[in-house]
PDB file of N, CA and C in Angstrom:
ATOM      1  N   UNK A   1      -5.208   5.112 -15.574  1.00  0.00           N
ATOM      2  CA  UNK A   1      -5.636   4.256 -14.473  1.00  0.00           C
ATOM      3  C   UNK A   1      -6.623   5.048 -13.618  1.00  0.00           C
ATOM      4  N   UNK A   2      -7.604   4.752 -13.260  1.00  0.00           N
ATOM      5  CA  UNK A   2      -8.501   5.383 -12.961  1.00  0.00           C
ATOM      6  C   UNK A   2      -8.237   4.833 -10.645  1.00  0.00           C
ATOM      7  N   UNK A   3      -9.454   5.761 -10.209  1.00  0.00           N
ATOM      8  CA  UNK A   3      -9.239   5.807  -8.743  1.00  0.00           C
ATOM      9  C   UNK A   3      -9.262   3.842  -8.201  1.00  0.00           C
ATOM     10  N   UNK A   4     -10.431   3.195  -8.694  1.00  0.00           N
ATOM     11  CA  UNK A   4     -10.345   2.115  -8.427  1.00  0.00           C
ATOM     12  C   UNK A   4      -9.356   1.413  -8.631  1.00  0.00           C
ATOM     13  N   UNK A   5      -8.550   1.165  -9.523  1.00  0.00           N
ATOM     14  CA  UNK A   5      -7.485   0.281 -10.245  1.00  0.00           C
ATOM     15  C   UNK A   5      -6.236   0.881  -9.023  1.00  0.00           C
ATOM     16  N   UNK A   6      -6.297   1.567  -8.723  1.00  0.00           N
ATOM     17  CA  UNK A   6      -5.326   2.637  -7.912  1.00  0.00           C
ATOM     18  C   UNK A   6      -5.681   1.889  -6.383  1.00  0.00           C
ATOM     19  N   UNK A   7      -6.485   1.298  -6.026  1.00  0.00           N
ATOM     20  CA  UNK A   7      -6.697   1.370  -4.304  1.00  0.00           C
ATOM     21  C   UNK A   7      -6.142  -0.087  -4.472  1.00  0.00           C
ATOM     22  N   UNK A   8      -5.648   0.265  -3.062  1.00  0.00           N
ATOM     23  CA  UNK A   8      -4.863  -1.369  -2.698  1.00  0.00           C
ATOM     24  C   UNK A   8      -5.900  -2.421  -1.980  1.00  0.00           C
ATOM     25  N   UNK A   9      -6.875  -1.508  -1.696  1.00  0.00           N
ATOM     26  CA  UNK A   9      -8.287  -2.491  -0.695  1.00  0.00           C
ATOM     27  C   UNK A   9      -9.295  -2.432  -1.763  1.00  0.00           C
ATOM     28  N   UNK A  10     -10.201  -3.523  -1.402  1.00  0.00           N
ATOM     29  CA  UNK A  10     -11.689  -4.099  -2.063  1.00  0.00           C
ATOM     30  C   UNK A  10     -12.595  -3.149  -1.215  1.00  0.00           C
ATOM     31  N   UNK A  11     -14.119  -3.438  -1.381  1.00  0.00           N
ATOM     32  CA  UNK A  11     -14.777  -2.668  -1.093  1.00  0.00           C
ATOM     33  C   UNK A  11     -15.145  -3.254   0.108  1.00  0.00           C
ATOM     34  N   UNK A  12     -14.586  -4.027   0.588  1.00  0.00           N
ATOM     35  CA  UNK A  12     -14.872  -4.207   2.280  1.00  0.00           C
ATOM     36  C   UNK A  12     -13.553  -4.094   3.268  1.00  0.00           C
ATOM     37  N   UNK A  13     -12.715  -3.181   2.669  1.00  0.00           N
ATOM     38  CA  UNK A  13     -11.455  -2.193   2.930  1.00  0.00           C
ATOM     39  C   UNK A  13     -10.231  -3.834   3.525  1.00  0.00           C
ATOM     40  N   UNK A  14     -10.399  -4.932   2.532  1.00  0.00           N
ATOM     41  CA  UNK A  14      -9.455  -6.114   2.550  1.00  0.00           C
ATOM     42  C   UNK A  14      -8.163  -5.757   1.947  1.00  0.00           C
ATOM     43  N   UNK A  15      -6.919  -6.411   1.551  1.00  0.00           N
ATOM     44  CA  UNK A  15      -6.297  -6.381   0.771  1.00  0.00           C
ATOM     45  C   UNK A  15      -6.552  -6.618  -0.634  1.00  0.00           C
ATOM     46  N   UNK A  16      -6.479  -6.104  -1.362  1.00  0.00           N
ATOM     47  CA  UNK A  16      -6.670  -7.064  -2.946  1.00  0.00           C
ATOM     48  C   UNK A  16      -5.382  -8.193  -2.986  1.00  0.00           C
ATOM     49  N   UNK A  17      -4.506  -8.298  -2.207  1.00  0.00           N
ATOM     50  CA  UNK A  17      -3.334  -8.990  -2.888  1.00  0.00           C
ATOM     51  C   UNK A  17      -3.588 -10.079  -1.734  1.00  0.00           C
ATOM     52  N   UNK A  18      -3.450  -9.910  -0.810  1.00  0.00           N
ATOM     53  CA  UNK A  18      -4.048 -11.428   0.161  1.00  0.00           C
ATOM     54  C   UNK A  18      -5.041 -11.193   1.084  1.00  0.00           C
ATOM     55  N   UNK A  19      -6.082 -10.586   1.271  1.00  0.00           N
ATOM     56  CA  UNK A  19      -7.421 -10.670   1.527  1.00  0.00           C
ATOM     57  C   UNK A  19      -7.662 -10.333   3.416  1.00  0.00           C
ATOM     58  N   UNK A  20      -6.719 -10.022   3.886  1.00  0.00           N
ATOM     59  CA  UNK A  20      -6.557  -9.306   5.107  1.00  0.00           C
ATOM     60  C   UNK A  20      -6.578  -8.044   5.049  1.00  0.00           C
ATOM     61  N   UNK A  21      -7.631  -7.834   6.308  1.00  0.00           N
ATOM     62  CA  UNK A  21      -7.829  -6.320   6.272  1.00  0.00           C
ATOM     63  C   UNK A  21      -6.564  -5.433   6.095  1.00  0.00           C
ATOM     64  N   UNK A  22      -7.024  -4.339   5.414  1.00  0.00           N
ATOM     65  CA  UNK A  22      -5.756  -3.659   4.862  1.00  0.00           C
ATOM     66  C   UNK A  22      -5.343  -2.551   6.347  1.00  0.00           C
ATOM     67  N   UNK A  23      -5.632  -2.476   7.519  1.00  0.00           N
ATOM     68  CA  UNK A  23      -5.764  -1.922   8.364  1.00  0.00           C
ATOM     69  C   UNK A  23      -4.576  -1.876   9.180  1.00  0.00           C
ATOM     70  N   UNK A  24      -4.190  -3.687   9.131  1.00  0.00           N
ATOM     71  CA  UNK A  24      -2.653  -3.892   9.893  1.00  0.00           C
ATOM     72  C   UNK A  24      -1.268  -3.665   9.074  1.00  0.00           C
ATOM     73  N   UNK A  25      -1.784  -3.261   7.675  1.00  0.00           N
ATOM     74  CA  UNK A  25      -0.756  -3.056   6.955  1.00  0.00           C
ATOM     75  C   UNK A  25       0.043  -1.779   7.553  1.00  0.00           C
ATOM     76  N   UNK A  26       1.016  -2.058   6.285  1.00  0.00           N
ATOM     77  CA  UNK A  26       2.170  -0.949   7.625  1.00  0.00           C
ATOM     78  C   UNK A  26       2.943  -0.591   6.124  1.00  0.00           C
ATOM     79  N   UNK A  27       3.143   0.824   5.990  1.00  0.00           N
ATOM     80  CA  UNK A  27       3.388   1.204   4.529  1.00  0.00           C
ATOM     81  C   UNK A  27       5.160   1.904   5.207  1.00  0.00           C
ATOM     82  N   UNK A  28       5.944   1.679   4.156  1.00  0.00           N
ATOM     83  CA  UNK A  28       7.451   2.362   4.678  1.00  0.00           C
ATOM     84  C   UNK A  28       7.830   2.931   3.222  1.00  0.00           C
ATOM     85  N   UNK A  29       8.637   4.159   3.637  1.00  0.00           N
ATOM     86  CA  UNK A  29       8.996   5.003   2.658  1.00  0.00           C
ATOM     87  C   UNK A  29      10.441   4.374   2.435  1.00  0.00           C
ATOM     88  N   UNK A  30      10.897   4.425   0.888  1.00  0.00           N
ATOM     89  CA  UNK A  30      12.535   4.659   1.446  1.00  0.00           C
ATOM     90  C   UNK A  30      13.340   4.839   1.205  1.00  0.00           C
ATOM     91  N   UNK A  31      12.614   6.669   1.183  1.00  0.00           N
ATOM     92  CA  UNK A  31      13.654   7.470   2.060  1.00  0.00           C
ATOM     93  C   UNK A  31      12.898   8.671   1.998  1.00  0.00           C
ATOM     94  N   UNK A  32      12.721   9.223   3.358  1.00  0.00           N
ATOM     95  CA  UNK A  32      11.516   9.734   4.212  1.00  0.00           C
ATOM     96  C   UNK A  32      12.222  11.491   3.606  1.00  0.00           C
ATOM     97  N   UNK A  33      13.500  11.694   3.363  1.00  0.00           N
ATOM     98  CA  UNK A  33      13.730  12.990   2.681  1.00  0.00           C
ATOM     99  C   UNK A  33      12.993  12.839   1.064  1.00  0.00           C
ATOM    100  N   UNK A  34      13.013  12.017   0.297  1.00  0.00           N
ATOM    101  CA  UNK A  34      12.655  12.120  -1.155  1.00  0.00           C
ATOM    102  C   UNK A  34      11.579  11.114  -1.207  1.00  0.00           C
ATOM    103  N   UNK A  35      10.151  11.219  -1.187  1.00  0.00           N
ATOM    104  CA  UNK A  35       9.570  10.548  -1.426  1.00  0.00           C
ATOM    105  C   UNK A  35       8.757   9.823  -3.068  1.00  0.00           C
ATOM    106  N   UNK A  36      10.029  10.451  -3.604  1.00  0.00           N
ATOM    107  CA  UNK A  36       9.515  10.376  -4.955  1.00  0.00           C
ATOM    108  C   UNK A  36      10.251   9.004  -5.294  1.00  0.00           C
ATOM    109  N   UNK A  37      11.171   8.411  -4.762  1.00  0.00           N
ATOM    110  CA  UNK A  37      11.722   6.790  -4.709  1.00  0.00           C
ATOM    111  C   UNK A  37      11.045   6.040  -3.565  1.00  0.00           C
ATOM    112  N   UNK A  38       9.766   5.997  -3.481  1.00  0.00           N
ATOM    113  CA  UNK A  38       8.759   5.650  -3.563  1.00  0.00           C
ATOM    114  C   UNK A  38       9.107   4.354  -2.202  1.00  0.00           C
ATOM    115  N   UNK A  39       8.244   3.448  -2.227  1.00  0.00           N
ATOM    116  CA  UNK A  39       8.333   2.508  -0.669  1.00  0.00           C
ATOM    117  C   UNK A  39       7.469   1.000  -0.800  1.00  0.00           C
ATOM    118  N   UNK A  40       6.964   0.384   0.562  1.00  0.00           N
ATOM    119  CA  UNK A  40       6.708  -0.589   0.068  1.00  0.00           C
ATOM    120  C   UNK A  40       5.443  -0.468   1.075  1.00  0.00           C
ATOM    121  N   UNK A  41       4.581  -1.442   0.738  1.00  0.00           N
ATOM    122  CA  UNK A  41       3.123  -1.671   2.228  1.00  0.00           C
ATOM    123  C   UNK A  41       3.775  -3.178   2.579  1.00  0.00           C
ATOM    124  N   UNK A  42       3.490  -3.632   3.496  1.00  0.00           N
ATOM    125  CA  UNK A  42       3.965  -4.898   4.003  1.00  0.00           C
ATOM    126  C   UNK A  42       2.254  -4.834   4.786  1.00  0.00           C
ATOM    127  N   UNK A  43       2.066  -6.252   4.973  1.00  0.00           N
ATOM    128  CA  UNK A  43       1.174  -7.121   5.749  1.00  0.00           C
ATOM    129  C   UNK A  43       1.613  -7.140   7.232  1.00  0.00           C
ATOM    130  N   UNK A  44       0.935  -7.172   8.281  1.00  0.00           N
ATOM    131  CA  UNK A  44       1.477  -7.463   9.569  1.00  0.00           C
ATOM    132  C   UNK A  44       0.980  -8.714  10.078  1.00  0.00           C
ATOM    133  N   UNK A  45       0.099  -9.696   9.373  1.00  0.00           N
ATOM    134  CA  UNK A  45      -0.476 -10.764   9.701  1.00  0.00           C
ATOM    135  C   UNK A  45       0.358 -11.829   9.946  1.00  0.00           C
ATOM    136  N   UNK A  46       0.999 -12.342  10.919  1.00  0.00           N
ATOM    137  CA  UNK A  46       1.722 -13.436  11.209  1.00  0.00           C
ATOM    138  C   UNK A  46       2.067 -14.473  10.028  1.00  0.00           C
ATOM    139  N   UNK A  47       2.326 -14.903   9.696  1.00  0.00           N
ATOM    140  CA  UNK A  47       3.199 -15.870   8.833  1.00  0.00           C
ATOM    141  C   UNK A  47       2.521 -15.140   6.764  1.00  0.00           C
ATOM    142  N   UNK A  48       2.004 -14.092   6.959  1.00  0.00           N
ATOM    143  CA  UNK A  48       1.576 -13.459   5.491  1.00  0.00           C
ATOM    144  C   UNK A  48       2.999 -12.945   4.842  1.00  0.00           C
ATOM    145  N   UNK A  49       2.891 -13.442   3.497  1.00  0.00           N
ATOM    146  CA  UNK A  49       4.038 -12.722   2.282  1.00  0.00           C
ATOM    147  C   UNK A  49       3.848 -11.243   1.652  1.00  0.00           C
ATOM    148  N   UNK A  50       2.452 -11.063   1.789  1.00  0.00           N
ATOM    149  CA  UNK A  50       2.100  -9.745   0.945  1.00  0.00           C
ATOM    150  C   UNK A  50       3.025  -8.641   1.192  1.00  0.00           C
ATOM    151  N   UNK A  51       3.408  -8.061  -0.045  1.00  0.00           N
ATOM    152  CA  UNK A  51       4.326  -7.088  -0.065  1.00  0.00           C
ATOM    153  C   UNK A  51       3.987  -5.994  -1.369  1.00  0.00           C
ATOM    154  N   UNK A  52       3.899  -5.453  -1.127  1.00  0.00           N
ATOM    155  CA  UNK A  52       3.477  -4.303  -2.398  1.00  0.00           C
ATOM    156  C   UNK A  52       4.329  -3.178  -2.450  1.00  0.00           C
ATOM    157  N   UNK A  53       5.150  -3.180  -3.656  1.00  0.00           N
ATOM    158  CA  UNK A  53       5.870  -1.606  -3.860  1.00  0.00           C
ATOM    159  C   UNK A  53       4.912  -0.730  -4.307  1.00  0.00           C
ATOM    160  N   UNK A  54       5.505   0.289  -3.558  1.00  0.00           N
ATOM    161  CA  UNK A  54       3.916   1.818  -3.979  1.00  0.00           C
ATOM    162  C   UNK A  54       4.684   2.834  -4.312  1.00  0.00           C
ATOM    163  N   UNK A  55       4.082   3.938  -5.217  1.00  0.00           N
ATOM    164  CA  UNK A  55       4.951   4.981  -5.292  1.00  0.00           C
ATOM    165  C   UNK A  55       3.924   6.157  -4.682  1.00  0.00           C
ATOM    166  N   UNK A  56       4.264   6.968  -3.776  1.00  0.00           N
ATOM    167  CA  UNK A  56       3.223   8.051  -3.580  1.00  0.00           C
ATOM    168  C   UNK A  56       3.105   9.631  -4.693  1.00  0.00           C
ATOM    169  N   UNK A  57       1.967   9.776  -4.661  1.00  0.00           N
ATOM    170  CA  UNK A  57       1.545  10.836  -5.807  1.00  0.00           C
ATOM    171  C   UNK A  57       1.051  11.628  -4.605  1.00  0.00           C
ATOM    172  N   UNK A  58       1.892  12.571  -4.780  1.00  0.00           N
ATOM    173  CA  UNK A  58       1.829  14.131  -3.399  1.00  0.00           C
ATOM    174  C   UNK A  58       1.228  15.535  -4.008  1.00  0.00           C
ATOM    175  N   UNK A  59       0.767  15.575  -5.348  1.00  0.00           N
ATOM    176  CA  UNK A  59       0.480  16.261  -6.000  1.00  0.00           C
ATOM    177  C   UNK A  59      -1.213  17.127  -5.788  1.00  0.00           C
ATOM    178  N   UNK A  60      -1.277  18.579  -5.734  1.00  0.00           N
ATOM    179  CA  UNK A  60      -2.577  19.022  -5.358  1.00  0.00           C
ATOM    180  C   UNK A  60      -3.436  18.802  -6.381  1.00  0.00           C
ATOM    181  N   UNK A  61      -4.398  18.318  -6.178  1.00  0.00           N
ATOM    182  CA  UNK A  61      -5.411  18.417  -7.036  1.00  0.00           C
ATOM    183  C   UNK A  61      -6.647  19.302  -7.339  1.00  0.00           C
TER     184      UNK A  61
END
């Protein structure tokens, strides 16, 4: 999977999954000791469903 396929925003930094800026999103871990069981982004837009499970990659490159 390459860097693009990987970003959760379009190139005018929207959601890809419902088209609100990805800005008010609000990402939660869970569980802030092991982040390797990974979390979710939620939408903050009033009556929006978008929900995305994410796993974070903490790894140096």
């Amino acid at each position: 999977m390459n860097n693009s396929e990987q970003k959760m925003d379009d190139d005018q930094g929207n959601c890809k999954r419902c088209g609100h800026p990805l800005e008010p999103h609000i990402v939660i871990a869970y569980d802030t000791n092991d982040f390797s069981k990974g979390g979710e982004m939620r939408c903050q837009i009033e009556d929006c469903d978008c929900i995305s499970t994410i796993s974070f990659n903490l790894t140096k490159e």
